PDB file of C-alpha atoms and ligand atoms in Angstrom:
ATOM      1  CA  MET K   1     -59.331-129.987 -81.328  1.00  0.00           C
ATOM      2  CA  LYS K   2     -56.803-131.346 -83.642  1.00  0.00           C
ATOM      3  CA  SER K   3     -55.886-135.009 -83.619  1.00  0.00           C
ATOM      4  CA  TYR K   4     -53.571-137.300 -85.366  1.00  0.00           C
ATOM      5  CA  ARG K   5     -52.634-140.971 -85.675  1.00  0.00           C
ATOM      6  CA  LYS K   6     -50.087-142.805 -86.933  1.00  0.00           C
ATOM      7  CA  GLU K   7     -48.005-146.446 -87.184  1.00  0.00           C
ATOM      8  CA  LEU K   8     -44.241-146.631 -87.015  1.00  0.00           C
ATOM      9  CA  TRP K   9     -43.290-150.105 -88.368  1.00  0.00           C
ATOM     10  CA  PHE K  10     -40.117-151.658 -87.893  1.00  0.00           C
ATOM     11  CA  ASN K  11     -38.428-154.925 -88.701  1.00  0.00           C
ATOM     12  CA  VAL K  12     -35.395-154.885 -86.660  1.00  0.00           C
ATOM     13  CA  PRO K  13     -32.850-158.143 -88.041  1.00  0.00           C
ATOM     14  CA  THR K  14     -31.832-158.432 -84.406  1.00  0.00           C
ATOM     15  CA  ARG K  15     -33.261-159.995 -81.442  1.00  0.00           C
ATOM     16  CA  ARG K  16     -32.588-156.553 -79.384  1.00  0.00           C
ATOM     17  CA  ALA K  17     -32.303-153.188 -80.425  1.00  0.00           C
ATOM     18  CA  PHE K  18     -32.785-149.869 -79.056  1.00  0.00           C
ATOM     19  CA  ILE K  19     -33.976-147.391 -81.975  1.00  0.00           C
ATOM     20  CA  ASN K  20     -34.454-143.336 -81.411  1.00  0.00           C
ATOM     21  CA  ILE K  21     -37.844-142.029 -83.127  1.00  0.00           C
ATOM     22  CA  THR K  22     -37.422-138.818 -81.802  1.00  0.00           C
ATOM     23  CA  PRO K  23     -36.739-137.649 -85.624  1.00  0.00           C
ATOM     24  CA  GLN K  24     -39.725-139.666 -86.799  1.00  0.00           C
ATOM     25  CA  VAL K  25     -41.950-138.223 -83.928  1.00  0.00           C
ATOM     26  CA  ASN K  26     -41.095-134.769 -84.771  1.00  0.00           C
ATOM     27  CA  GLU K  27     -42.191-135.332 -88.345  1.00  0.00           C
ATOM     28  CA  CYS K  28     -45.462-136.481 -87.269  1.00  0.00           C
ATOM     29  CA  LEU K  29     -46.101-133.241 -85.433  1.00  0.00           C
ATOM     30  CA  LYS K  30     -45.289-131.765 -88.466  1.00  0.00           C
ATOM     31  CA  GLU K  31     -47.623-133.482 -90.210  1.00  0.00           C
ATOM     32  CA  SER K  32     -50.130-132.843 -86.886  1.00  0.00           C
ATOM     33  CA  ASP K  33     -49.876-129.211 -87.124  1.00  0.00           C
ATOM     34  CA  VAL K  34     -50.580-128.934 -83.600  1.00  0.00           C
ATOM     35  CA  LYS K  35     -48.727-125.841 -81.561  1.00  0.00           C
ATOM     36  CA  GLU K  36     -50.034-127.038 -78.151  1.00  0.00           C
ATOM     37  CA  GLY K  37     -51.032-130.740 -76.854  1.00  0.00           C
ATOM     38  CA  LEU K  38     -49.612-133.953 -76.127  1.00  0.00           C
ATOM     39  CA  VAL K  39     -48.179-136.573 -77.940  1.00  0.00           C
ATOM     40  CA  LEU K  40     -48.602-140.036 -76.732  1.00  0.00           C
ATOM     41  CA  VAL K  41     -46.018-142.936 -77.967  1.00  0.00           C
ATOM     42  CA  ASN K  42     -46.582-146.210 -77.409  1.00  0.00           C
ATOM     43  CA  ALA K  43     -45.276-149.825 -78.460  1.00  0.00           C
ATOM     44  CA  MET K  44     -48.044-151.772 -79.829  1.00  0.00           C
ATOM     45  CA  HIS K  45     -46.625-155.424 -78.909  1.00  0.00           C
ATOM     46  CA  ILE K  46     -45.878-157.314 -75.625  1.00  0.00           C
ATOM     47  CA  THR K  47     -42.200-157.459 -76.506  1.00  0.00           C
ATOM     48  CA  ALA K  48     -40.962-153.915 -77.217  1.00  0.00           C
ATOM     49  CA  SER K  49     -41.203-150.890 -75.660  1.00  0.00           C
ATOM     50  CA  VAL K  50     -41.181-146.896 -76.228  1.00  0.00           C
ATOM     51  CA  PHE K  51     -38.983-144.718 -73.648  1.00  0.00           C
ATOM     52  CA  ILE K  52     -37.260-141.636 -73.033  1.00  0.00           C
ATOM     53  CA  ASN K  53     -33.258-141.605 -72.194  1.00  0.00           C
ATOM     54  CA  ASP K  54     -30.229-140.608 -73.385  1.00  0.00           C
ATOM     55  CA  ASP K  55     -28.890-141.437 -76.665  1.00  0.00           C
ATOM     56  CA  GLU K  56     -25.540-142.714 -75.769  1.00  0.00           C
ATOM     57  CA  SER K  57     -24.310-145.920 -77.030  1.00  0.00           C
ATOM     58  CA  GLY K  58     -22.471-146.680 -73.661  1.00  0.00           C
ATOM     59  CA  LEU K  59     -25.875-146.543 -72.033  1.00  0.00           C
ATOM     60  CA  HIS K  60     -27.197-148.663 -74.246  1.00  0.00           C
ATOM     61  CA  HIS K  61     -24.702-151.303 -73.431  1.00  0.00           C
ATOM     62  CA  ASP K  62     -25.331-150.981 -69.901  1.00  0.00           C
ATOM     63  CA  PHE K  63     -29.439-150.991 -70.033  1.00  0.00           C
ATOM     64  CA  ASP K  64     -28.399-154.222 -72.732  1.00  0.00           C
ATOM     65  CA  ILE K  65     -26.435-155.984 -70.014  1.00  0.00           C
ATOM     66  CA  TRP K  66     -28.714-155.117 -67.528  1.00  0.00           C
ATOM     67  CA  LEU K  67     -32.014-156.395 -69.001  1.00  0.00           C
ATOM     68  CA  GLU K  68     -30.070-159.249 -69.876  1.00  0.00           C
ATOM     69  CA  ARG K  69     -29.038-160.134 -65.931  1.00  0.00           C
ATOM     70  CA  LEU K  70     -32.804-159.542 -64.656  1.00  0.00           C
ATOM     71  CA  ALA K  71     -34.532-161.503 -67.468  1.00  0.00           C
ATOM     72  CA  PRO K  72     -31.692-163.616 -69.289  1.00  0.00           C
ATOM     73  CA  HIS K  73     -32.971-165.194 -72.772  1.00  0.00           C
ATOM     74  CA  GLU K  74     -30.997-168.368 -71.808  1.00  0.00           C
ATOM     75  CA  PRO K  75     -31.650-170.843 -70.654  1.00  0.00           C
ATOM     76  CA  VAL K  76     -35.081-170.361 -72.217  1.00  0.00           C
ATOM     77  CA  LYS K  77     -36.380-173.424 -70.701  1.00  0.00           C
ATOM     78  CA  SER K  78     -36.368-171.713 -67.097  1.00  0.00           C
ATOM     79  CA  TYR K  79     -39.737-169.785 -68.452  1.00  0.00           C
ATOM     80  CA  ARG K  80     -43.090-171.515 -67.898  1.00  0.00           C
ATOM     81  CA  HIS K  81     -44.456-168.913 -70.574  1.00  0.00           C
ATOM     82  CA  ASN K  82     -42.198-170.818 -73.121  1.00  0.00           C
ATOM     83  CA  VAL K  83     -44.189-173.467 -74.808  1.00  0.00           C
ATOM     84  CA  GLY K  84     -43.718-172.933 -78.449  1.00  0.00           C
ATOM     85  CA  GLU K  85     -42.344-170.040 -78.276  1.00  0.00           C
ATOM     86  CA  ASP K  86     -38.744-168.739 -76.758  1.00  0.00           C
ATOM     87  CA  ASN K  87     -39.862-164.799 -76.031  1.00  0.00           C
ATOM     88  CA  ALA K  88     -40.258-164.978 -72.156  1.00  0.00           C
ATOM     89  CA  ASP K  89     -37.368-162.595 -71.087  1.00  0.00           C
ATOM     90  CA  ALA K  90     -38.662-160.049 -73.559  1.00  0.00           C
ATOM     91  CA  HIS K  91     -42.283-159.692 -72.102  1.00  0.00           C
ATOM     92  CA  LEU K  92     -39.992-159.030 -69.025  1.00  0.00           C
ATOM     93  CA  LYS K  93     -37.560-156.536 -71.012  1.00  0.00           C
ATOM     94  CA  ARG K  94     -40.792-154.967 -72.329  1.00  0.00           C
ATOM     95  CA  GLN K  95     -42.271-154.627 -68.496  1.00  0.00           C
ATOM     96  CA  ILE K  96     -39.120-152.868 -66.962  1.00  0.00           C
ATOM     97  CA  MET K  97     -38.521-150.557 -69.843  1.00  0.00           C
ATOM     98  CA  GLY K  98     -42.257-149.569 -70.391  1.00  0.00           C
ATOM     99  CA  ARG K  99     -45.114-149.463 -72.814  1.00  0.00           C
ATOM    100  CA  GLU K 100     -45.616-145.627 -73.504  1.00  0.00           C
ATOM    101  CA  VAL K 101     -44.062-142.207 -73.133  1.00  0.00           C
ATOM    102  CA  VAL K 102     -46.229-139.064 -73.136  1.00  0.00           C
ATOM    103  CA  VAL K 103     -44.407-135.667 -73.886  1.00  0.00           C
ATOM    104  CA  ALA K 104     -45.527-132.243 -74.513  1.00  0.00           C
ATOM    105  CA  ILE K 105     -45.973-130.220 -77.126  1.00  0.00           C
ATOM    106  CA  THR K 106     -45.139-126.371 -76.742  1.00  0.00           C
ATOM    107  CA  ASP K 107     -45.138-123.994 -79.547  1.00  0.00           C
ATOM    108  CA  GLY K 108     -45.214-126.902 -82.231  1.00  0.00           C
ATOM    109  CA  LYS K 109     -42.176-128.754 -80.847  1.00  0.00           C
ATOM    110  CA  LEU K 110     -41.707-131.604 -78.751  1.00  0.00           C
ATOM    111  CA  ASP K 111     -40.791-129.690 -74.846  1.00  0.00           C
ATOM    112  CA  LEU K 112     -38.094-132.676 -73.821  1.00  0.00           C
ATOM    113  CA  GLY K 113     -35.784-131.905 -71.345  1.00  0.00           C
ATOM    114  CA  PRO K 114     -31.759-131.857 -72.073  1.00  0.00           C
ATOM    115  CA  TRP K 115     -30.654-134.921 -73.735  1.00  0.00           C
ATOM    116  CA  GLU K 116     -33.701-136.578 -73.899  1.00  0.00           C
ATOM    117  CA  GLN K 117     -35.163-138.326 -76.532  1.00  0.00           C
ATOM    118  CA  ILE K 118     -37.639-141.037 -77.850  1.00  0.00           C
ATOM    119  CA  PHE K 119     -36.604-144.876 -77.908  1.00  0.00           C
ATOM    120  CA  TYR K 120     -38.212-147.952 -79.467  1.00  0.00           C
ATOM    121  CA  GLY K 121     -36.837-151.201 -77.328  1.00  0.00           C
ATOM    122  CA  GLU K 122     -36.628-153.918 -79.320  1.00  0.00           C
ATOM    123  CA  PHE K 123     -36.851-157.358 -77.745  1.00  0.00           C
ATOM    124  CA  ASP K 124     -38.089-159.712 -79.808  1.00  0.00           C
ATOM    125  CA  GLY K 125     -37.053-158.636 -83.312  1.00  0.00           C
ATOM    126  CA  ARG K 126     -36.694-159.942 -86.829  1.00  0.00           C
ATOM    127  CA  ARG K 127     -40.791-159.200 -87.846  1.00  0.00           C
ATOM    128  CA  LYS K 128     -42.283-156.360 -88.511  1.00  0.00           C
ATOM    129  CA  LYS K 129     -43.720-154.681 -85.518  1.00  0.00           C
ATOM    130  CA  ARG K 130     -45.514-151.350 -84.733  1.00  0.00           C
ATOM    131  CA  VAL K 131     -45.617-147.922 -82.724  1.00  0.00           C
ATOM    132  CA  LEU K 132     -48.474-145.767 -82.524  1.00  0.00           C
ATOM    133  CA  VAL K 133     -47.865-142.056 -82.591  1.00  0.00           C
ATOM    134  CA  LYS K 134     -51.243-140.289 -81.341  1.00  0.00           C
ATOM    135  CA  ILE K 135     -50.991-135.995 -81.064  1.00  0.00           C
ATOM    136  CA  ILE K 136     -53.666-134.180 -79.514  1.00  0.00           C
ATOM    137  CA  GLY K 137     -53.822-130.655 -79.135  1.00  0.00           C
ATOM    138  CA  GLU K 138     -54.454-127.213 -80.982  1.00  0.00           C
TER     139      GLU K 138
HETATM  140 ZN1   ZN A   1     -44.420-164.442 -75.687  1.00  0.00          ZN
END
């Protein structure tokens, strides 16, 4: 069995962002030379997500509004976690959007459904953060 591991680094200049990382995951898959197997992609930080959905800017705007309604950033003092920091909302947003995705590899390709793309969701940016890509298979 082949095994491959890589860390993708991000330094998002804004507090929140959604980034399509499907091209980077495809690059990892090429490097791994795995034809049949699984790829795990997970955020390595508790204020960021990896999820699968549509690469459509209207939807990303809707996600942002929805998350901000569920866990508004302000007022910062309304969260018990925010003692010496201000990212309680980012922890909650991460929990809703998820930590990781697993995608099947078939015939050397990501076996995604129609319109499915892999995203990095940043909820407390403006610093360096990582995503882990782990690929196993033959
Ligand atoms: Zn925190």
